[in-house]
Amino acid sequence: MTREEAFHWLNENVKSESLINHCLSVEASMRGYADQWGEDVEYWGMCGLLHDIDFEQYPETHPQQGAMWLKDKGFDEAFVTAVLGHGNETGVARESRLAKTLYAVDELSGFVIAVALMRPEKLEGMTPKSVKKKMKSKSFAKSVSREDIIEGAEDLGIDLSVHIQNVIDALTAGEARLNKEGRTLL
């Protein structure tokens, strides 16, 4: 499946613009880490793009329904297992770097975008310090689990500030790429 086909498939199953933007932000973060670690950027990006494909239609059984769809489309076991493990509710162990990274960037990507939306300069010049400061505010983006963000960085073995900067950088690059397509994360 090409990236274009995956994006079309996502749009067939997700109508919420905010959820599509979330999937695009997680895609950008996954692509950033794949590039940094010498992994397959397209494969990792597609995992981020499709990780919530079933969430809107099947919130009670997410991500199990999506995992079945992914298997039916021919995605391999590592990809499907990463999607199954991106939340704690499934109990699926995150053993691969792909799975650990998807978990680590899921909540953080959304949180960084929420911070960017509050800033006049958006992502430009954003620092880990400003993101960490917003993490301390329980009323800001209160649905985002700070514990999952911290656990994700720990699972990757990366300092939280470095992890936040990596995601900021990946989202900045993703935003530039999407702007060329006439889209935005913000």
PDB file of C-alpha atoms in Angstrom:
ATOM      1  CA  MET A   1       0.000   0.000   0.000  1.00  0.00           C
ATOM      2  CA  THR A   2       1.356   3.411  -0.918  1.00  0.00           C
ATOM      3  CA  ARG A   3       1.187   6.380   1.419  1.00  0.00           C
ATOM      4  CA  GLU A   4      -1.425   7.951  -0.874  1.00  0.00           C
ATOM      5  CA  GLU A   5      -3.570   4.797  -0.719  1.00  0.00           C
ATOM      6  CA  ALA A   6      -3.197   4.660   3.072  1.00  0.00           C
ATOM      7  CA  PHE A   7      -4.278   8.287   3.416  1.00  0.00           C
ATOM      8  CA  HIS A   8      -7.302   7.625   1.187  1.00  0.00           C
ATOM      9  CA  TRP A   9      -8.203   4.572   3.297  1.00  0.00           C
ATOM     10  CA  LEU A  10      -7.850   6.638   6.484  1.00  0.00           C
ATOM     11  CA  ASN A  11     -10.221   9.243   5.063  1.00  0.00           C
ATOM     12  CA  GLU A  12     -12.762   6.564   4.163  1.00  0.00           C
ATOM     13  CA  ASN A  13     -12.886   5.487   7.823  1.00  0.00           C
ATOM     14  CA  VAL A  14     -12.260   8.730   9.706  1.00  0.00           C
ATOM     15  CA  LYS A  15     -14.395  11.817   9.160  1.00  0.00           C
ATOM     16  CA  SER A  16     -13.197  13.907  12.106  1.00  0.00           C
ATOM     17  CA  GLU A  17     -10.673  16.477  10.903  1.00  0.00           C
ATOM     18  CA  SER A  18      -9.076  16.580  14.362  1.00  0.00           C
ATOM     19  CA  LEU A  19      -8.537  12.800  14.355  1.00  0.00           C
ATOM     20  CA  ILE A  20      -7.106  12.920  10.835  1.00  0.00           C
ATOM     21  CA  ASN A  21      -4.746  15.686  11.985  1.00  0.00           C
ATOM     22  CA  HIS A  22      -3.773  13.575  14.999  1.00  0.00           C
ATOM     23  CA  CYS A  23      -2.951  10.654  12.704  1.00  0.00           C
ATOM     24  CA  LEU A  24      -0.901  12.990  10.499  1.00  0.00           C
ATOM     25  CA  SER A  25       1.001  14.298  13.524  1.00  0.00           C
ATOM     26  CA  VAL A  26       1.793  10.780  14.740  1.00  0.00           C
ATOM     27  CA  GLU A  27       2.870   9.904  11.194  1.00  0.00           C
ATOM     28  CA  ALA A  28       5.261  12.872  11.219  1.00  0.00           C
ATOM     29  CA  SER A  29       6.743  11.857  14.572  1.00  0.00           C
ATOM     30  CA  MET A  30       7.167   8.244  13.457  1.00  0.00           C
ATOM     31  CA  ARG A  31       8.847   9.378  10.239  1.00  0.00           C
ATOM     32  CA  GLY A  32      11.190  11.581  12.268  1.00  0.00           C
ATOM     33  CA  TYR A  33      12.298   8.743  14.526  1.00  0.00           C
ATOM     34  CA  ALA A  34      12.610   6.306  11.599  1.00  0.00           C
ATOM     35  CA  ASP A  35      14.883   8.773   9.823  1.00  0.00           C
ATOM     36  CA  GLN A  36      16.955   9.341  12.963  1.00  0.00           C
ATOM     37  CA  TRP A  37      17.414   5.596  13.543  1.00  0.00           C
ATOM     38  CA  GLY A  38      17.905   4.515   9.940  1.00  0.00           C
ATOM     39  CA  GLU A  39      14.580   2.659   9.766  1.00  0.00           C
ATOM     40  CA  ASP A  40      12.137   2.490   6.846  1.00  0.00           C
ATOM     41  CA  VAL A  41      10.578   5.971   6.936  1.00  0.00           C
ATOM     42  CA  GLU A  42       7.572   5.046   4.781  1.00  0.00           C
ATOM     43  CA  TYR A  43       6.739   1.937   6.824  1.00  0.00           C
ATOM     44  CA  TRP A  44       7.089   3.697  10.170  1.00  0.00           C
ATOM     45  CA  GLY A  45       5.151   6.716   8.916  1.00  0.00           C
ATOM     46  CA  MET A  46       2.323   4.526   7.685  1.00  0.00           C
ATOM     47  CA  CYS A  47       2.137   2.867  11.121  1.00  0.00           C
ATOM     48  CA  GLY A  48       1.632   6.308  12.661  1.00  0.00           C
ATOM     49  CA  LEU A  49      -0.844   7.349   9.987  1.00  0.00           C
ATOM     50  CA  LEU A  50      -3.057   4.276  10.385  1.00  0.00           C
ATOM     51  CA  HIS A  51      -2.777   3.601  14.138  1.00  0.00           C
ATOM     52  CA  ASP A  52      -6.230   5.099  14.916  1.00  0.00           C
ATOM     53  CA  ILE A  53      -8.063   4.103  11.718  1.00  0.00           C
ATOM     54  CA  ASP A  54     -10.804   2.322  13.692  1.00  0.00           C
ATOM     55  CA  PHE A  55     -11.119   4.742  16.609  1.00  0.00           C
ATOM     56  CA  GLU A  56     -14.010   6.808  15.281  1.00  0.00           C
ATOM     57  CA  GLN A  57     -16.188   3.851  14.237  1.00  0.00           C
ATOM     58  CA  TYR A  58     -15.206   1.397  16.989  1.00  0.00           C
ATOM     59  CA  PRO A  59     -14.052   3.327  20.068  1.00  0.00           C
ATOM     60  CA  GLU A  60     -15.032   0.473  22.406  1.00  0.00           C
ATOM     61  CA  THR A  61     -12.898  -2.109  20.593  1.00  0.00           C
ATOM     62  CA  HIS A  62     -10.091   0.176  19.390  1.00  0.00           C
ATOM     63  CA  PRO A  63      -7.455  -0.828  18.277  1.00  0.00           C
ATOM     64  CA  GLN A  64      -8.506  -4.469  17.837  1.00  0.00           C
ATOM     65  CA  GLN A  65     -10.818  -3.714  14.900  1.00  0.00           C
ATOM     66  CA  GLY A  66      -8.100  -1.694  13.216  1.00  0.00           C
ATOM     67  CA  ALA A  67      -5.631  -4.530  13.730  1.00  0.00           C
ATOM     68  CA  MET A  68      -7.977  -6.908  11.898  1.00  0.00           C
ATOM     69  CA  TRP A  69      -8.329  -4.409   9.044  1.00  0.00           C
ATOM     70  CA  LEU A  70      -4.563  -4.019   8.843  1.00  0.00           C
ATOM     71  CA  LYS A  71      -4.070  -7.790   8.688  1.00  0.00           C
ATOM     72  CA  ASP A  72      -6.699  -8.001   5.941  1.00  0.00           C
ATOM     73  CA  LYS A  73      -4.777  -5.347   3.975  1.00  0.00           C
ATOM     74  CA  GLY A  74      -1.590  -7.409   4.254  1.00  0.00           C
ATOM     75  CA  PHE A  75       0.341  -5.503   6.896  1.00  0.00           C
ATOM     76  CA  ASP A  76       2.887  -7.664   8.701  1.00  0.00           C
ATOM     77  CA  GLU A  77       2.795  -8.873  12.296  1.00  0.00           C
ATOM     78  CA  ALA A  78       5.270  -6.247  13.583  1.00  0.00           C
ATOM     79  CA  PHE A  79       3.108  -3.442  12.196  1.00  0.00           C
ATOM     80  CA  VAL A  80      -0.130  -4.906  13.601  1.00  0.00           C
ATOM     81  CA  THR A  81       1.444  -5.623  16.999  1.00  0.00           C
ATOM     82  CA  ALA A  82       2.721  -2.036  17.221  1.00  0.00           C
ATOM     83  CA  VAL A  83      -0.805  -0.739  16.544  1.00  0.00           C
ATOM     84  CA  LEU A  84      -2.261  -3.133  19.132  1.00  0.00           C
ATOM     85  CA  GLY A  85       0.288  -2.004  21.718  1.00  0.00           C
ATOM     86  CA  HIS A  86      -0.062   1.749  21.274  1.00  0.00           C
ATOM     87  CA  GLY A  87      -2.423   1.927  24.232  1.00  0.00           C
ATOM     88  CA  ASN A  88      -2.213   0.316  27.638  1.00  0.00           C
ATOM     89  CA  GLU A  89      -5.763  -1.054  27.536  1.00  0.00           C
ATOM     90  CA  THR A  90      -4.934  -3.969  25.207  1.00  0.00           C
ATOM     91  CA  GLY A  91      -2.216  -5.481  27.374  1.00  0.00           C
ATOM     92  CA  VAL A  92      -0.114  -6.132  24.253  1.00  0.00           C
ATOM     93  CA  ALA A  93       3.582  -5.898  25.097  1.00  0.00           C
ATOM     94  CA  ARG A  94       5.646  -3.329  23.272  1.00  0.00           C
ATOM     95  CA  GLU A  95       8.837  -5.206  22.482  1.00  0.00           C
ATOM     96  CA  SER A  96       9.991  -3.811  19.141  1.00  0.00           C
ATOM     97  CA  ARG A  97      11.449  -0.377  18.601  1.00  0.00           C
ATOM     98  CA  LEU A  98       8.521   0.303  16.234  1.00  0.00           C
ATOM     99  CA  ALA A  99       5.948  -0.518  18.934  1.00  0.00           C
ATOM    100  CA  LYS A 100       7.769   1.441  21.644  1.00  0.00           C
ATOM    101  CA  THR A 101       8.078   4.460  19.384  1.00  0.00           C
ATOM    102  CA  LEU A 102       4.427   4.460  18.346  1.00  0.00           C
ATOM    103  CA  TYR A 103       3.414   4.409  22.004  1.00  0.00           C
ATOM    104  CA  ALA A 104       5.959   7.109  22.874  1.00  0.00           C
ATOM    105  CA  VAL A 105       4.872   9.555  20.170  1.00  0.00           C
ATOM    106  CA  ASP A 106       1.089   9.030  20.240  1.00  0.00           C
ATOM    107  CA  GLU A 107       0.158  11.157  23.240  1.00  0.00           C
ATOM    108  CA  LEU A 108       3.154  13.484  22.942  1.00  0.00           C
ATOM    109  CA  SER A 109       2.444  14.397  19.298  1.00  0.00           C
ATOM    110  CA  GLY A 110      -1.068  15.501  20.206  1.00  0.00           C
ATOM    111  CA  PHE A 111       0.182  17.395  23.232  1.00  0.00           C
ATOM    112  CA  VAL A 112       2.859  19.271  21.269  1.00  0.00           C
ATOM    113  CA  ILE A 113       0.261  20.242  18.656  1.00  0.00           C
ATOM    114  CA  ALA A 114      -2.026  21.508  21.461  1.00  0.00           C
ATOM    115  CA  VAL A 115       0.834  23.641  22.805  1.00  0.00           C
ATOM    116  CA  ALA A 116       1.595  24.934  19.304  1.00  0.00           C
ATOM    117  CA  LEU A 117      -2.013  25.991  18.796  1.00  0.00           C
ATOM    118  CA  MET A 118      -1.722  28.243  21.868  1.00  0.00           C
ATOM    119  CA  ARG A 119       1.388  30.030  20.578  1.00  0.00           C
ATOM    120  CA  PRO A 120       1.387  32.850  18.011  1.00  0.00           C
ATOM    121  CA  GLU A 121       4.525  31.362  16.410  1.00  0.00           C
ATOM    122  CA  LYS A 122       3.046  27.818  16.521  1.00  0.00           C
ATOM    123  CA  LEU A 123       5.872  25.217  16.296  1.00  0.00           C
ATOM    124  CA  GLU A 124       8.581  27.721  15.422  1.00  0.00           C
ATOM    125  CA  GLY A 125      10.997  28.163  18.304  1.00  0.00           C
ATOM    126  CA  MET A 126       9.112  25.781  20.602  1.00  0.00           C
ATOM    127  CA  THR A 127      11.297  24.250  23.294  1.00  0.00           C
ATOM    128  CA  PRO A 128      10.978  21.181  25.500  1.00  0.00           C
ATOM    129  CA  LYS A 129      10.894  23.541  28.472  1.00  0.00           C
ATOM    130  CA  SER A 130       7.670  25.181  27.240  1.00  0.00           C
ATOM    131  CA  VAL A 131       6.070  21.765  26.611  1.00  0.00           C
ATOM    132  CA  LYS A 132       7.096  20.500  30.059  1.00  0.00           C
ATOM    133  CA  LYS A 133       5.660  23.633  31.634  1.00  0.00           C
ATOM    134  CA  LYS A 134       2.288  22.948  29.954  1.00  0.00           C
ATOM    135  CA  MET A 135       2.494  19.316  31.112  1.00  0.00           C
ATOM    136  CA  LYS A 136       2.361  20.582  34.698  1.00  0.00           C
ATOM    137  CA  SER A 137      -0.962  22.341  34.037  1.00  0.00           C
ATOM    138  CA  LYS A 138      -3.605  19.682  34.701  1.00  0.00           C
ATOM    139  CA  SER A 139      -6.311  21.757  33.016  1.00  0.00           C
ATOM    140  CA  PHE A 140      -4.382  22.079  29.727  1.00  0.00           C
ATOM    141  CA  ALA A 141      -5.130  19.259  27.258  1.00  0.00           C
ATOM    142  CA  LYS A 142      -6.435  17.312  30.219  1.00  0.00           C
ATOM    143  CA  SER A 143      -7.314  14.225  28.159  1.00  0.00           C
ATOM    144  CA  VAL A 144      -3.626  13.682  27.337  1.00  0.00           C
ATOM    145  CA  SER A 145      -1.929  11.281  29.733  1.00  0.00           C
ATOM    146  CA  ARG A 146       1.253  12.814  31.099  1.00  0.00           C
ATOM    147  CA  GLU A 147       2.115   9.405  32.546  1.00  0.00           C
ATOM    148  CA  ASP A 148       2.022   7.832  29.073  1.00  0.00           C
ATOM    149  CA  ILE A 149       4.300  10.572  27.728  1.00  0.00           C
ATOM    150  CA  ILE A 150       6.843   9.999  30.496  1.00  0.00           C
ATOM    151  CA  GLU A 151       6.576   6.198  30.232  1.00  0.00           C
ATOM    152  CA  GLY A 152       7.051   6.382  26.467  1.00  0.00           C
ATOM    153  CA  ALA A 153      10.326   8.282  26.756  1.00  0.00           C
ATOM    154  CA  GLU A 154      11.521   5.878  29.458  1.00  0.00           C
ATOM    155  CA  ASP A 155      10.641   2.847  27.296  1.00  0.00           C
ATOM    156  CA  LEU A 156      12.723   4.315  24.479  1.00  0.00           C
ATOM    157  CA  GLY A 157      15.579   5.007  26.890  1.00  0.00           C
ATOM    158  CA  ILE A 158      15.567   8.676  25.926  1.00  0.00           C
ATOM    159  CA  ASP A 159      15.613  11.684  28.233  1.00  0.00           C
ATOM    160  CA  LEU A 160      12.174  13.321  28.231  1.00  0.00           C
ATOM    161  CA  SER A 161      13.518  16.686  27.032  1.00  0.00           C
ATOM    162  CA  VAL A 162      15.363  15.027  24.148  1.00  0.00           C
ATOM    163  CA  HIS A 163      12.233  13.050  23.244  1.00  0.00           C
ATOM    164  CA  ILE A 164      10.118  16.205  23.255  1.00  0.00           C
ATOM    165  CA  GLN A 165      12.657  17.987  21.038  1.00  0.00           C
ATOM    166  CA  ASN A 166      12.708  15.036  18.632  1.00  0.00           C
ATOM    167  CA  VAL A 167       8.914  15.220  18.325  1.00  0.00           C
ATOM    168  CA  ILE A 168       8.958  19.022  17.899  1.00  0.00           C
ATOM    169  CA  ASP A 169      11.536  18.643  15.120  1.00  0.00           C
ATOM    170  CA  ALA A 170       9.568  15.843  13.437  1.00  0.00           C
ATOM    171  CA  LEU A 171       6.306  17.802  13.622  1.00  0.00           C
ATOM    172  CA  THR A 172       8.022  20.882  12.199  1.00  0.00           C
ATOM    173  CA  ALA A 173       9.295  18.824   9.255  1.00  0.00           C
ATOM    174  CA  GLY A 174       5.885  17.165   8.891  1.00  0.00           C
ATOM    175  CA  GLU A 175       4.157  20.526   8.862  1.00  0.00           C
ATOM    176  CA  ALA A 176       6.448  21.757   6.077  1.00  0.00           C
ATOM    177  CA  ARG A 177       5.778  18.573   4.066  1.00  0.00           C
ATOM    178  CA  LEU A 178       2.000  18.865   4.557  1.00  0.00           C
ATOM    179  CA  ASN A 179       2.003  22.566   3.661  1.00  0.00           C
ATOM    180  CA  LYS A 180       3.295  21.573   0.206  1.00  0.00           C
ATOM    181  CA  GLU A 181       0.153  19.398  -0.123  1.00  0.00           C
ATOM    182  CA  GLY A 182      -2.093  22.257   1.010  1.00  0.00           C
ATOM    183  CA  ARG A 183      -2.645  20.714   4.489  1.00  0.00           C
ATOM    184  CA  THR A 184      -1.617  21.639   7.996  1.00  0.00           C
ATOM    185  CA  LEU A 185      -1.299  19.999  11.387  1.00  0.00           C
ATOM    186  CA  LEU A 186      -2.314  23.259  13.039  1.00  0.00           C
TER     187      LEU A 186
END
